[in-house]
């Protein structure tokens, strides 16, 4: 009876970021959530491999077609890194808009399929920022990154660094 009274007390609590918290319905939900997050982690690793694939093919091509010494091939690494970043960007846009679409200010159930999709997109965007877009903070490229994810930025806006996730649609900065 203690567990029933605790679950009744928590059923109407909310988390400050606008996500409505409700207790998990059963052990089946835990199992389902475990396997969907495991599938999400596998999907994230496949996406990372997909993003790196063009850069790896480019480096293989450089190695096979141009007869360069190893130290000379190192000069092509920045180009490969930019190719990796472009792939990250394209996959981030595809993932954000296909899995979530335009977000609205709302409260979402914490234990829902929407939150699993949100978690997946959020992890991917944090990987993109951590491994590529941190280089471009305070530049137009970083602004274009945010605009491609749905932010509304004015012409004279210069954001030094803003780690924002899938909720970038809610960001609006005027001139």
PDB file of C-alpha atoms in Angstrom:
ATOM      1  CA  UNK A   1       0.000   0.000   0.000  1.00  0.00           C
ATOM      2  CA  UNK A   2       3.013   2.294   0.495  1.00  0.00           C
ATOM      3  CA  UNK A   3       4.029   1.991  -3.137  1.00  0.00           C
ATOM      4  CA  UNK A   4       0.475   2.797  -4.268  1.00  0.00           C
ATOM      5  CA  UNK A   5       0.361   5.965  -2.169  1.00  0.00           C
ATOM      6  CA  UNK A   6       3.807   7.033  -3.470  1.00  0.00           C
ATOM      7  CA  UNK A   7       2.776   6.525  -7.088  1.00  0.00           C
ATOM      8  CA  UNK A   8      -0.454   8.486  -6.511  1.00  0.00           C
ATOM      9  CA  UNK A   9       1.516  11.375  -4.999  1.00  0.00           C
ATOM     10  CA  UNK A  10       3.921  11.509  -7.984  1.00  0.00           C
ATOM     11  CA  UNK A  11       1.320  11.122 -10.723  1.00  0.00           C
ATOM     12  CA  UNK A  12       0.695  14.851 -11.077  1.00  0.00           C
ATOM     13  CA  UNK A  13       4.236  16.161 -10.627  1.00  0.00           C
ATOM     14  CA  UNK A  14       5.957  17.972 -13.473  1.00  0.00           C
ATOM     15  CA  UNK A  15       9.565  18.560 -14.365  1.00  0.00           C
ATOM     16  CA  UNK A  16      10.496  22.229 -14.857  1.00  0.00           C
ATOM     17  CA  UNK A  17      11.546  21.791 -18.498  1.00  0.00           C
ATOM     18  CA  UNK A  18       7.951  21.213 -19.544  1.00  0.00           C
ATOM     19  CA  UNK A  19       7.903  17.436 -19.556  1.00  0.00           C
ATOM     20  CA  UNK A  20       5.038  15.952 -17.612  1.00  0.00           C
ATOM     21  CA  UNK A  21       6.223  13.190 -15.295  1.00  0.00           C
ATOM     22  CA  UNK A  22       4.051  10.155 -14.692  1.00  0.00           C
ATOM     23  CA  UNK A  23       5.142   6.930 -13.015  1.00  0.00           C
ATOM     24  CA  UNK A  24       5.926   3.985 -15.263  1.00  0.00           C
ATOM     25  CA  UNK A  25       2.928   1.722 -15.819  1.00  0.00           C
ATOM     26  CA  UNK A  26       4.646  -1.662 -15.473  1.00  0.00           C
ATOM     27  CA  UNK A  27       7.777  -3.751 -15.829  1.00  0.00           C
ATOM     28  CA  UNK A  28       6.836  -4.210 -19.488  1.00  0.00           C
ATOM     29  CA  UNK A  29       7.504  -0.507 -20.033  1.00  0.00           C
ATOM     30  CA  UNK A  30      10.981  -0.839 -18.472  1.00  0.00           C
ATOM     31  CA  UNK A  31      11.785  -3.735 -20.797  1.00  0.00           C
ATOM     32  CA  UNK A  32      10.410  -1.862 -23.801  1.00  0.00           C
ATOM     33  CA  UNK A  33      12.352   1.283 -22.872  1.00  0.00           C
ATOM     34  CA  UNK A  34      15.568  -0.703 -22.388  1.00  0.00           C
ATOM     35  CA  UNK A  35      15.358  -2.313 -25.813  1.00  0.00           C
ATOM     36  CA  UNK A  36      14.349   0.894 -27.581  1.00  0.00           C
ATOM     37  CA  UNK A  37      17.251   2.794 -26.004  1.00  0.00           C
ATOM     38  CA  UNK A  38      19.577  -0.060 -26.941  1.00  0.00           C
ATOM     39  CA  UNK A  39      18.271   0.160 -30.499  1.00  0.00           C
ATOM     40  CA  UNK A  40      18.779   3.936 -30.325  1.00  0.00           C
ATOM     41  CA  UNK A  41      22.418   3.498 -29.288  1.00  0.00           C
ATOM     42  CA  UNK A  42      22.960   1.061 -32.144  1.00  0.00           C
ATOM     43  CA  UNK A  43      21.327   3.552 -34.519  1.00  0.00           C
ATOM     44  CA  UNK A  44      23.581   6.345 -33.212  1.00  0.00           C
ATOM     45  CA  UNK A  45      26.692   4.248 -33.827  1.00  0.00           C
ATOM     46  CA  UNK A  46      25.453   3.428 -37.343  1.00  0.00           C
ATOM     47  CA  UNK A  47      24.833   7.131 -37.974  1.00  0.00           C
ATOM     48  CA  UNK A  48      28.372   7.964 -36.812  1.00  0.00           C
ATOM     49  CA  UNK A  49      29.747   5.350 -39.190  1.00  0.00           C
ATOM     50  CA  UNK A  50      27.586   6.759 -41.987  1.00  0.00           C
ATOM     51  CA  UNK A  51      28.840  10.285 -41.295  1.00  0.00           C
ATOM     52  CA  UNK A  52      32.465   9.128 -41.349  1.00  0.00           C
ATOM     53  CA  UNK A  53      32.047   7.045 -44.511  1.00  0.00           C
ATOM     54  CA  UNK A  54      32.560   9.834 -47.124  1.00  0.00           C
ATOM     55  CA  UNK A  55      35.666  11.081 -45.329  1.00  0.00           C
ATOM     56  CA  UNK A  56      37.099   7.569 -45.106  1.00  0.00           C
ATOM     57  CA  UNK A  57      36.408   6.949 -48.808  1.00  0.00           C
ATOM     58  CA  UNK A  58      38.130  10.241 -49.637  1.00  0.00           C
ATOM     59  CA  UNK A  59      41.223   9.269 -47.641  1.00  0.00           C
ATOM     60  CA  UNK A  60      41.299   5.828 -49.275  1.00  0.00           C
ATOM     61  CA  UNK A  61      41.042   7.462 -52.690  1.00  0.00           C
ATOM     62  CA  UNK A  62      43.904   9.846 -51.840  1.00  0.00           C
ATOM     63  CA  UNK A  63      46.008   6.894 -50.741  1.00  0.00           C
ATOM     64  CA  UNK A  64      45.328   4.819 -53.865  1.00  0.00           C
ATOM     65  CA  UNK A  65      45.164   7.421 -56.643  1.00  0.00           C
ATOM     66  CA  UNK A  66      47.853   9.859 -55.623  1.00  0.00           C
ATOM     67  CA  UNK A  67      51.215   8.355 -54.951  1.00  0.00           C
ATOM     68  CA  UNK A  68      52.090  10.426 -51.938  1.00  0.00           C
ATOM     69  CA  UNK A  69      54.175   9.756 -48.888  1.00  0.00           C
ATOM     70  CA  UNK A  70      52.351   9.290 -45.603  1.00  0.00           C
ATOM     71  CA  UNK A  71      53.315  12.716 -44.291  1.00  0.00           C
ATOM     72  CA  UNK A  72      51.984  14.290 -47.505  1.00  0.00           C
ATOM     73  CA  UNK A  73      48.667  12.500 -47.102  1.00  0.00           C
ATOM     74  CA  UNK A  74      48.249  14.201 -43.717  1.00  0.00           C
ATOM     75  CA  UNK A  75      47.556  17.467 -45.531  1.00  0.00           C
ATOM     76  CA  UNK A  76      44.242  15.993 -46.692  1.00  0.00           C
ATOM     77  CA  UNK A  77      42.966  15.301 -43.166  1.00  0.00           C
ATOM     78  CA  UNK A  78      41.357  18.763 -42.764  1.00  0.00           C
ATOM     79  CA  UNK A  79      39.382  18.183 -45.970  1.00  0.00           C
ATOM     80  CA  UNK A  80      38.261  14.791 -44.676  1.00  0.00           C
ATOM     81  CA  UNK A  81      37.269  16.392 -41.358  1.00  0.00           C
ATOM     82  CA  UNK A  82      35.148  18.992 -43.174  1.00  0.00           C
ATOM     83  CA  UNK A  83      33.507  16.190 -45.160  1.00  0.00           C
ATOM     84  CA  UNK A  84      32.755  14.430 -41.856  1.00  0.00           C
ATOM     85  CA  UNK A  85      31.237  17.644 -40.484  1.00  0.00           C
ATOM     86  CA  UNK A  86      29.084  18.136 -43.570  1.00  0.00           C
ATOM     87  CA  UNK A  87      27.804  14.575 -43.195  1.00  0.00           C
ATOM     88  CA  UNK A  88      27.049  15.204 -39.515  1.00  0.00           C
ATOM     89  CA  UNK A  89      25.104  18.325 -40.481  1.00  0.00           C
ATOM     90  CA  UNK A  90      23.040  16.578 -43.156  1.00  0.00           C
ATOM     91  CA  UNK A  91      22.222  13.653 -40.873  1.00  0.00           C
ATOM     92  CA  UNK A  92      21.313  16.026 -38.018  1.00  0.00           C
ATOM     93  CA  UNK A  93      18.842  17.890 -40.224  1.00  0.00           C
ATOM     94  CA  UNK A  94      17.324  14.642 -41.515  1.00  0.00           C
ATOM     95  CA  UNK A  95      17.058  13.142 -38.041  1.00  0.00           C
ATOM     96  CA  UNK A  96      15.599  16.247 -36.403  1.00  0.00           C
ATOM     97  CA  UNK A  97      12.945  16.927 -39.025  1.00  0.00           C
ATOM     98  CA  UNK A  98      11.972  13.307 -39.711  1.00  0.00           C
ATOM     99  CA  UNK A  99      11.826  12.138 -36.078  1.00  0.00           C
ATOM    100  CA  UNK A 100      10.457  15.271 -34.373  1.00  0.00           C
ATOM    101  CA  UNK A 101       9.369  17.894 -36.879  1.00  0.00           C
ATOM    102  CA  UNK A 102       8.668  21.386 -35.563  1.00  0.00           C
ATOM    103  CA  UNK A 103       8.357  21.368 -31.784  1.00  0.00           C
ATOM    104  CA  UNK A 104       5.833  23.462 -29.929  1.00  0.00           C
ATOM    105  CA  UNK A 105       5.962  24.706 -26.386  1.00  0.00           C
ATOM    106  CA  UNK A 106       4.086  21.940 -24.630  1.00  0.00           C
ATOM    107  CA  UNK A 107       4.275  19.310 -21.927  1.00  0.00           C
ATOM    108  CA  UNK A 108       5.159  15.822 -23.110  1.00  0.00           C
ATOM    109  CA  UNK A 109       4.790  12.540 -21.291  1.00  0.00           C
ATOM    110  CA  UNK A 110       8.171  11.387 -20.017  1.00  0.00           C
ATOM    111  CA  UNK A 111       7.388   7.737 -20.716  1.00  0.00           C
ATOM    112  CA  UNK A 112       6.311   8.069 -24.319  1.00  0.00           C
ATOM    113  CA  UNK A 113       7.618   7.234 -27.743  1.00  0.00           C
ATOM    114  CA  UNK A 114       7.986  10.953 -28.392  1.00  0.00           C
ATOM    115  CA  UNK A 115      10.517  11.222 -25.546  1.00  0.00           C
ATOM    116  CA  UNK A 116      12.494   8.285 -26.943  1.00  0.00           C
ATOM    117  CA  UNK A 117      12.671  10.028 -30.319  1.00  0.00           C
ATOM    118  CA  UNK A 118      13.567  13.271 -28.541  1.00  0.00           C
ATOM    119  CA  UNK A 119      16.349  11.485 -26.632  1.00  0.00           C
ATOM    120  CA  UNK A 120      17.786  10.033 -29.835  1.00  0.00           C
ATOM    121  CA  UNK A 121      17.816  13.384 -31.656  1.00  0.00           C
ATOM    122  CA  UNK A 122      19.197  15.143 -28.580  1.00  0.00           C
ATOM    123  CA  UNK A 123      22.106  12.687 -28.318  1.00  0.00           C
ATOM    124  CA  UNK A 124      22.877  13.088 -32.017  1.00  0.00           C
ATOM    125  CA  UNK A 125      22.885  16.889 -31.847  1.00  0.00           C
ATOM    126  CA  UNK A 126      25.171  16.873 -28.807  1.00  0.00           C
ATOM    127  CA  UNK A 127      27.578  14.593 -30.725  1.00  0.00           C
ATOM    128  CA  UNK A 128      27.523  17.021 -33.660  1.00  0.00           C
ATOM    129  CA  UNK A 129      28.361  19.959 -31.415  1.00  0.00           C
ATOM    130  CA  UNK A 130      31.014  18.064 -29.472  1.00  0.00           C
ATOM    131  CA  UNK A 131      32.885  16.765 -32.511  1.00  0.00           C
ATOM    132  CA  UNK A 132      32.425  19.465 -35.120  1.00  0.00           C
ATOM    133  CA  UNK A 133      30.332  22.573 -34.509  1.00  0.00           C
ATOM    134  CA  UNK A 134      32.257  23.768 -31.455  1.00  0.00           C
ATOM    135  CA  UNK A 135      34.852  25.003 -33.972  1.00  0.00           C
ATOM    136  CA  UNK A 136      32.387  27.437 -35.488  1.00  0.00           C
ATOM    137  CA  UNK A 137      30.906  29.155 -32.442  1.00  0.00           C
ATOM    138  CA  UNK A 138      30.450  32.850 -33.086  1.00  0.00           C
ATOM    139  CA  UNK A 139      30.481  32.459 -36.876  1.00  0.00           C
ATOM    140  CA  UNK A 140      27.838  32.487 -39.574  1.00  0.00           C
ATOM    141  CA  UNK A 141      28.233  28.725 -39.970  1.00  0.00           C
ATOM    142  CA  UNK A 142      27.040  28.224 -36.398  1.00  0.00           C
ATOM    143  CA  UNK A 143      24.052  30.495 -37.080  1.00  0.00           C
ATOM    144  CA  UNK A 144      23.221  28.471 -40.209  1.00  0.00           C
ATOM    145  CA  UNK A 145      23.466  25.313 -38.072  1.00  0.00           C
ATOM    146  CA  UNK A 146      20.833  26.683 -35.691  1.00  0.00           C
ATOM    147  CA  UNK A 147      18.641  28.000 -38.515  1.00  0.00           C
ATOM    148  CA  UNK A 148      18.698  24.595 -40.223  1.00  0.00           C
ATOM    149  CA  UNK A 149      17.356  23.136 -36.978  1.00  0.00           C
ATOM    150  CA  UNK A 150      14.488  25.630 -36.858  1.00  0.00           C
ATOM    151  CA  UNK A 151      15.809  28.653 -34.938  1.00  0.00           C
ATOM    152  CA  UNK A 152      14.717  32.110 -36.046  1.00  0.00           C
ATOM    153  CA  UNK A 153      17.735  34.416 -35.978  1.00  0.00           C
ATOM    154  CA  UNK A 154      17.997  38.024 -37.108  1.00  0.00           C
ATOM    155  CA  UNK A 155      20.595  39.276 -39.582  1.00  0.00           C
ATOM    156  CA  UNK A 156      22.864  40.839 -36.959  1.00  0.00           C
ATOM    157  CA  UNK A 157      22.726  38.019 -34.410  1.00  0.00           C
ATOM    158  CA  UNK A 158      26.069  36.547 -33.393  1.00  0.00           C
ATOM    159  CA  UNK A 159      25.835  33.613 -31.007  1.00  0.00           C
ATOM    160  CA  UNK A 160      29.129  32.757 -29.379  1.00  0.00           C
ATOM    161  CA  UNK A 161      28.053  29.338 -28.197  1.00  0.00           C
ATOM    162  CA  UNK A 162      24.695  27.884 -27.450  1.00  0.00           C
ATOM    163  CA  UNK A 163      24.335  24.171 -26.878  1.00  0.00           C
ATOM    164  CA  UNK A 164      20.753  23.697 -27.842  1.00  0.00           C
ATOM    165  CA  UNK A 165      19.075  20.447 -28.616  1.00  0.00           C
ATOM    166  CA  UNK A 166      16.049  19.552 -30.689  1.00  0.00           C
ATOM    167  CA  UNK A 167      14.072  22.430 -29.180  1.00  0.00           C
ATOM    168  CA  UNK A 168      15.911  24.930 -31.384  1.00  0.00           C
ATOM    169  CA  UNK A 169      12.542  25.708 -33.051  1.00  0.00           C
ATOM    170  CA  UNK A 170      11.656  27.611 -29.891  1.00  0.00           C
ATOM    171  CA  UNK A 171      14.684  29.914 -30.186  1.00  0.00           C
ATOM    172  CA  UNK A 172      13.923  33.339 -31.603  1.00  0.00           C
ATOM    173  CA  UNK A 173      16.441  36.205 -31.639  1.00  0.00           C
ATOM    174  CA  UNK A 174      15.715  39.462 -33.466  1.00  0.00           C
ATOM    175  CA  UNK A 175      18.222  41.929 -34.908  1.00  0.00           C
TER     176      UNK A 175
END
